[in-house]
Coordinates of C-alpha atoms in Angstrom, one line a residue:
Chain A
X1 CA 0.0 0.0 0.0
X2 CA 1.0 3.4 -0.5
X3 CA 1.9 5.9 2.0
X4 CA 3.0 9.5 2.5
X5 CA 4.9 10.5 5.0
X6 CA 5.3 14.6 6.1
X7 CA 8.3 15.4 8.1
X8 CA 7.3 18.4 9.9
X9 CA 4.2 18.6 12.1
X10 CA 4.8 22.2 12.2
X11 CA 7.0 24.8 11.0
X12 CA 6.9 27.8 12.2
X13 CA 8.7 30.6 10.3
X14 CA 9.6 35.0 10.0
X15 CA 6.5 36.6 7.4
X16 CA 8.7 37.2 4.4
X17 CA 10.8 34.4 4.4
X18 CA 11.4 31.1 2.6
X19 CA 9.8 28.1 3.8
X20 CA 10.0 24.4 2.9
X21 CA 7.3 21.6 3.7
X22 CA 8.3 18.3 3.3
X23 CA 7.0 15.8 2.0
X24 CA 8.2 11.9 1.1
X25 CA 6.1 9.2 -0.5
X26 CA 6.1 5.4 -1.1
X27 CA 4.8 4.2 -3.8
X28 CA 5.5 1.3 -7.0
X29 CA 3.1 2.3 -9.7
X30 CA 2.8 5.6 -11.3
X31 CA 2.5 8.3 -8.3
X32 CA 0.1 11.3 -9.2
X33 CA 1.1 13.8 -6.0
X34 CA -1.4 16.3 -4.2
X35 CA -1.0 19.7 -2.0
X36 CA -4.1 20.9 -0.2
X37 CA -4.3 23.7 2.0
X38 CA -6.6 23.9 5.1
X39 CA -7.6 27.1 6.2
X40 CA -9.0 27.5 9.7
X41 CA -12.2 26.0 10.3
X42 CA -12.5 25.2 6.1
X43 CA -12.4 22.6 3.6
X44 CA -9.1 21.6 2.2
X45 CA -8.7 23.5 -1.1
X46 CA -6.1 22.2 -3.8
X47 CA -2.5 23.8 -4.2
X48 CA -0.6 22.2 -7.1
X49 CA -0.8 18.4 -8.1
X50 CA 1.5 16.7 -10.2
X51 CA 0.7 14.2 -12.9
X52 CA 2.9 13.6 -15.3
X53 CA 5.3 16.5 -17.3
X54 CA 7.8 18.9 -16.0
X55 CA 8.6 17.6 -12.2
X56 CA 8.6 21.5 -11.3
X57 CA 4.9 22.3 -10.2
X58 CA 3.7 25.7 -10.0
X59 CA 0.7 26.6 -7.8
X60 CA -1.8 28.7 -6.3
X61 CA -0.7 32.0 -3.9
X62 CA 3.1 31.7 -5.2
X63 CA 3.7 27.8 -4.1
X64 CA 5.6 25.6 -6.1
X65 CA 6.3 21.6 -5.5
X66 CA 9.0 19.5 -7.1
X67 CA 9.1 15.9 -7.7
X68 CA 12.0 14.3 -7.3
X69 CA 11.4 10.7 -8.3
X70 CA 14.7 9.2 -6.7
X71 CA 14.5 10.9 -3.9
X72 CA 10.6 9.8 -3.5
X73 CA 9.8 13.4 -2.3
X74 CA 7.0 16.0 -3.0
X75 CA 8.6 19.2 -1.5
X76 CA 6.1 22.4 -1.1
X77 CA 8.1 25.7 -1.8
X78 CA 7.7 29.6 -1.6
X79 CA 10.4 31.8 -1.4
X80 CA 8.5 34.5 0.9
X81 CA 5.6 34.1 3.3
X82 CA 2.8 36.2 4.2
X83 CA 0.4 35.6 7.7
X84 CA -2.2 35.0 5.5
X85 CA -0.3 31.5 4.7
X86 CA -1.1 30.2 8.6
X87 CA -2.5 26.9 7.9
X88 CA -2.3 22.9 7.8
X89 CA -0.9 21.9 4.7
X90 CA -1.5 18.0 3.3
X91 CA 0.7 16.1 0.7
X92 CA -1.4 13.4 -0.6
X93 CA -1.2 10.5 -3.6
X94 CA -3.6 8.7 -5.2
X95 CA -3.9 5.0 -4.5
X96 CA -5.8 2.6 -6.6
X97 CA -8.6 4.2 -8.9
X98 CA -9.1 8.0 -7.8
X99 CA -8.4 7.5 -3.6
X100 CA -6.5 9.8 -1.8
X101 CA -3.8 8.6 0.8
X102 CA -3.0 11.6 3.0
X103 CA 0.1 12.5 5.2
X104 CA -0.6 13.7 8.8
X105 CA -0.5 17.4 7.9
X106 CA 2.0 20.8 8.7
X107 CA 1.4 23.3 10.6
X108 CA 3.0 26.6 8.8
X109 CA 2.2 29.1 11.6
X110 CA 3.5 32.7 9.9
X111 CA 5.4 35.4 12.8
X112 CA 5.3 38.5 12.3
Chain B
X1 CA -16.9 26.3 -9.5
X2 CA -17.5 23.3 -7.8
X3 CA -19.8 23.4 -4.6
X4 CA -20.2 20.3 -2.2
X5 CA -22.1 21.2 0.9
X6 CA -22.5 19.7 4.3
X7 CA -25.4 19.8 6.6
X8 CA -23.9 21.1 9.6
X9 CA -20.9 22.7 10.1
X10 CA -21.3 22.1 14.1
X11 CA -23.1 19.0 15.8
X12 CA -23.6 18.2 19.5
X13 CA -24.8 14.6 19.9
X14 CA -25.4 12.1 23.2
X15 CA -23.7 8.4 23.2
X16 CA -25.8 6.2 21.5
X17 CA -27.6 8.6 19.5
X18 CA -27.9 7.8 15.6
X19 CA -26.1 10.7 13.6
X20 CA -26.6 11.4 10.2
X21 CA -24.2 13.9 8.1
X22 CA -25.2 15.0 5.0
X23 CA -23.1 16.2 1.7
X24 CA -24.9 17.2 -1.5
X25 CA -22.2 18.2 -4.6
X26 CA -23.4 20.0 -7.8
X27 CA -20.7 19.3 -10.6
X28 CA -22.6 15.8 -11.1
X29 CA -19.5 14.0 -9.7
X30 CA -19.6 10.2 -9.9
X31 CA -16.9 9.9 -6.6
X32 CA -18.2 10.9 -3.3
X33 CA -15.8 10.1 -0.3
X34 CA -15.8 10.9 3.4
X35 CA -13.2 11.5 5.6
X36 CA -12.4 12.0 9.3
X37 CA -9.7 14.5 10.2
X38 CA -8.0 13.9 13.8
X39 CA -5.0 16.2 15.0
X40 CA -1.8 14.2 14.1
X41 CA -3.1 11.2 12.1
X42 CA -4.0 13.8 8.9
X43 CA -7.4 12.6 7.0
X44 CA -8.4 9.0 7.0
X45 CA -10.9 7.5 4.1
X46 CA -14.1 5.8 6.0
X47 CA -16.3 5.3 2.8
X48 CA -16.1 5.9 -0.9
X49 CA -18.9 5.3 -3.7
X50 CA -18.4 5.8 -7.3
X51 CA -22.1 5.6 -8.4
X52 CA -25.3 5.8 -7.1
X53 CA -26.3 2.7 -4.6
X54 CA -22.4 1.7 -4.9
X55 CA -20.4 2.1 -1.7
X56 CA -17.1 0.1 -0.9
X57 CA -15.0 0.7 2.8
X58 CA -12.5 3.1 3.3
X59 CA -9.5 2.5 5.7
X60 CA -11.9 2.7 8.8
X61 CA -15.3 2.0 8.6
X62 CA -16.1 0.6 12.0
X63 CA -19.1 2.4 13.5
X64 CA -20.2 3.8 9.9
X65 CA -22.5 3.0 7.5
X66 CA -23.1 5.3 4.3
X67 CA -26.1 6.0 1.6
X68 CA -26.3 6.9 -1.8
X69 CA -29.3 7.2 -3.4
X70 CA -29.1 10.2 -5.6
X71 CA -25.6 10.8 -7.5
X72 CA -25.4 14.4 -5.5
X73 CA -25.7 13.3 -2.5
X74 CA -23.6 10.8 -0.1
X75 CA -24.9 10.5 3.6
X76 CA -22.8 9.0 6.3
X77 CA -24.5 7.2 9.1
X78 CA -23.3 6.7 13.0
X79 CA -25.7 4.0 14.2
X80 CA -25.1 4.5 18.0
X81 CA -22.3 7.4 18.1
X82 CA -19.6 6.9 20.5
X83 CA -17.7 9.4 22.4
X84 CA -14.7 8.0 20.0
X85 CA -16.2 9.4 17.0
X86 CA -15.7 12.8 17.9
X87 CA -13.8 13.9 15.2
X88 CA -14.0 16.4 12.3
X89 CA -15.6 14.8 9.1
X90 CA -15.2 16.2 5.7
X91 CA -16.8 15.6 2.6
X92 CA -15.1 15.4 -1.2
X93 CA -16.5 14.1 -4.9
X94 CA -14.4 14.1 -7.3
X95 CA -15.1 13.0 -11.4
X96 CA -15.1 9.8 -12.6
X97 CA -12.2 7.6 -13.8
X98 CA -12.3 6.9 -17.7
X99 CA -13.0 10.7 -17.8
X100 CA -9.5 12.6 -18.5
X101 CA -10.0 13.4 -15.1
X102 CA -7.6 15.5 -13.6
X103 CA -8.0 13.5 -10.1
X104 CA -8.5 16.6 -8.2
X105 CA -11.1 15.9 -5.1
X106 CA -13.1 18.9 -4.1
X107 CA -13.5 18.9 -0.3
X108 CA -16.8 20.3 1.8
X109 CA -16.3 23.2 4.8
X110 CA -16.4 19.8 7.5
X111 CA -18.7 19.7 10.2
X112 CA -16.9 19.3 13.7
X113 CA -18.8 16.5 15.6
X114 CA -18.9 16.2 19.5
X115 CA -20.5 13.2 21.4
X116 CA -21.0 13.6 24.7

């Protein structure tokens, strides 16, 4: 079975600067990889997803992912925070036809 | 833009009690999932159904039972709620596969449940 592993419970970083989430995956068949974001007391709401193509994923509110496929990770990127990016962030693949298998979340938490 | 809905976003119930959460989606999704979302263990998959009357179990369905008997809507049952199902559920449809579906699930706001 596949699984997905995030390194970080929570990561807590200075508004304005970089921040990395990590993310590492096990998996033998094709891997299709998932951000969400989770906004206090919301839904999750997609970031990027990678499928197949360039491993360098851009998404939504200036995140980007890479896959690295020897490395089996799925790293979330952005090269400067704001406090309105204080929220849980899930990495998640898809297993067998169309379910999601979800790591146990990050908490970003944005100082001023 | 994709909508799914969920009943409540807040739900107070007693042990024993027979819960019923409700999710309705409007982009005529043939995948309907639910989830439970517990601090440190991420989102785990209960039950799934890709059509109408078809449901198969998630990773813990214990204490649940689901319904689907429109294609919008996908209700998850607690036949006599515990004080261990207190939890925050969410909601997602997705489309089909054979579609060139992009795989993308579209999640509901959640409704936080508390048995007491």
């Amino acid at each position: 079975a596949q699984s997905v592993t995030q390194l970080d419970s929570q990561v807590p970083v200075f508004e304005e600067a970089p921040v990395e989430l990590r993310c590492n995956y096990s998996s033998s068949v094709s891997v299709y990889l998932f951000w969400y974001v989770q906004y206090p007391n919301q839904g999750l709401q997609l970031l990027l997803k990678y499928l197949s193509g360039s491993t360098l994923v851009k998404g939504i509110n200036g995140f980007e992912a890479e896959f690295n496929k020897s490395q089996t990770s799925f790293h979330l990127r952005k090269p400067s925070v704001h406090i309105s990016d204080t929220a849980e962030y899930f990495c998640a693949s898809i297993q067998g036809a169309q379910k999601l298998v979800f790591g146990q979340g990050t908490r970003l938490t944005i100082n001023p | 833009d994709v909508k799914v809905t969920q009943s409540s976003r807040y739900l107070v119930k007693r042990t024993g009690e027979k819960v019923f959460l409700e999710c309705v989606q409007d982009m005529d999704h043939e995948n309907m999932f639910w989830y439970r979302q517990d601090p440190g263990l991420g989102l785990r998959l209960i039950y799934f159904s890709y059509d109408v009357k078809m449901k198969e179990k998630g990773d813990i369905p214990e204490g649940y039972s689901v319904s689907r008997e429109k294609k919008e809507r996908f209700s998850l049952i607690l036949e006599s709620a515990s004080t261990n199902q207190t939890s925050m559920y969410l909601c997602a449809s997705s489309s089909g596969v054979g579609t060139s579906g992009t795989y993308e699930q579209y999640f509901g706001p959640g409704t936080r449940l508390t048995v007491t």
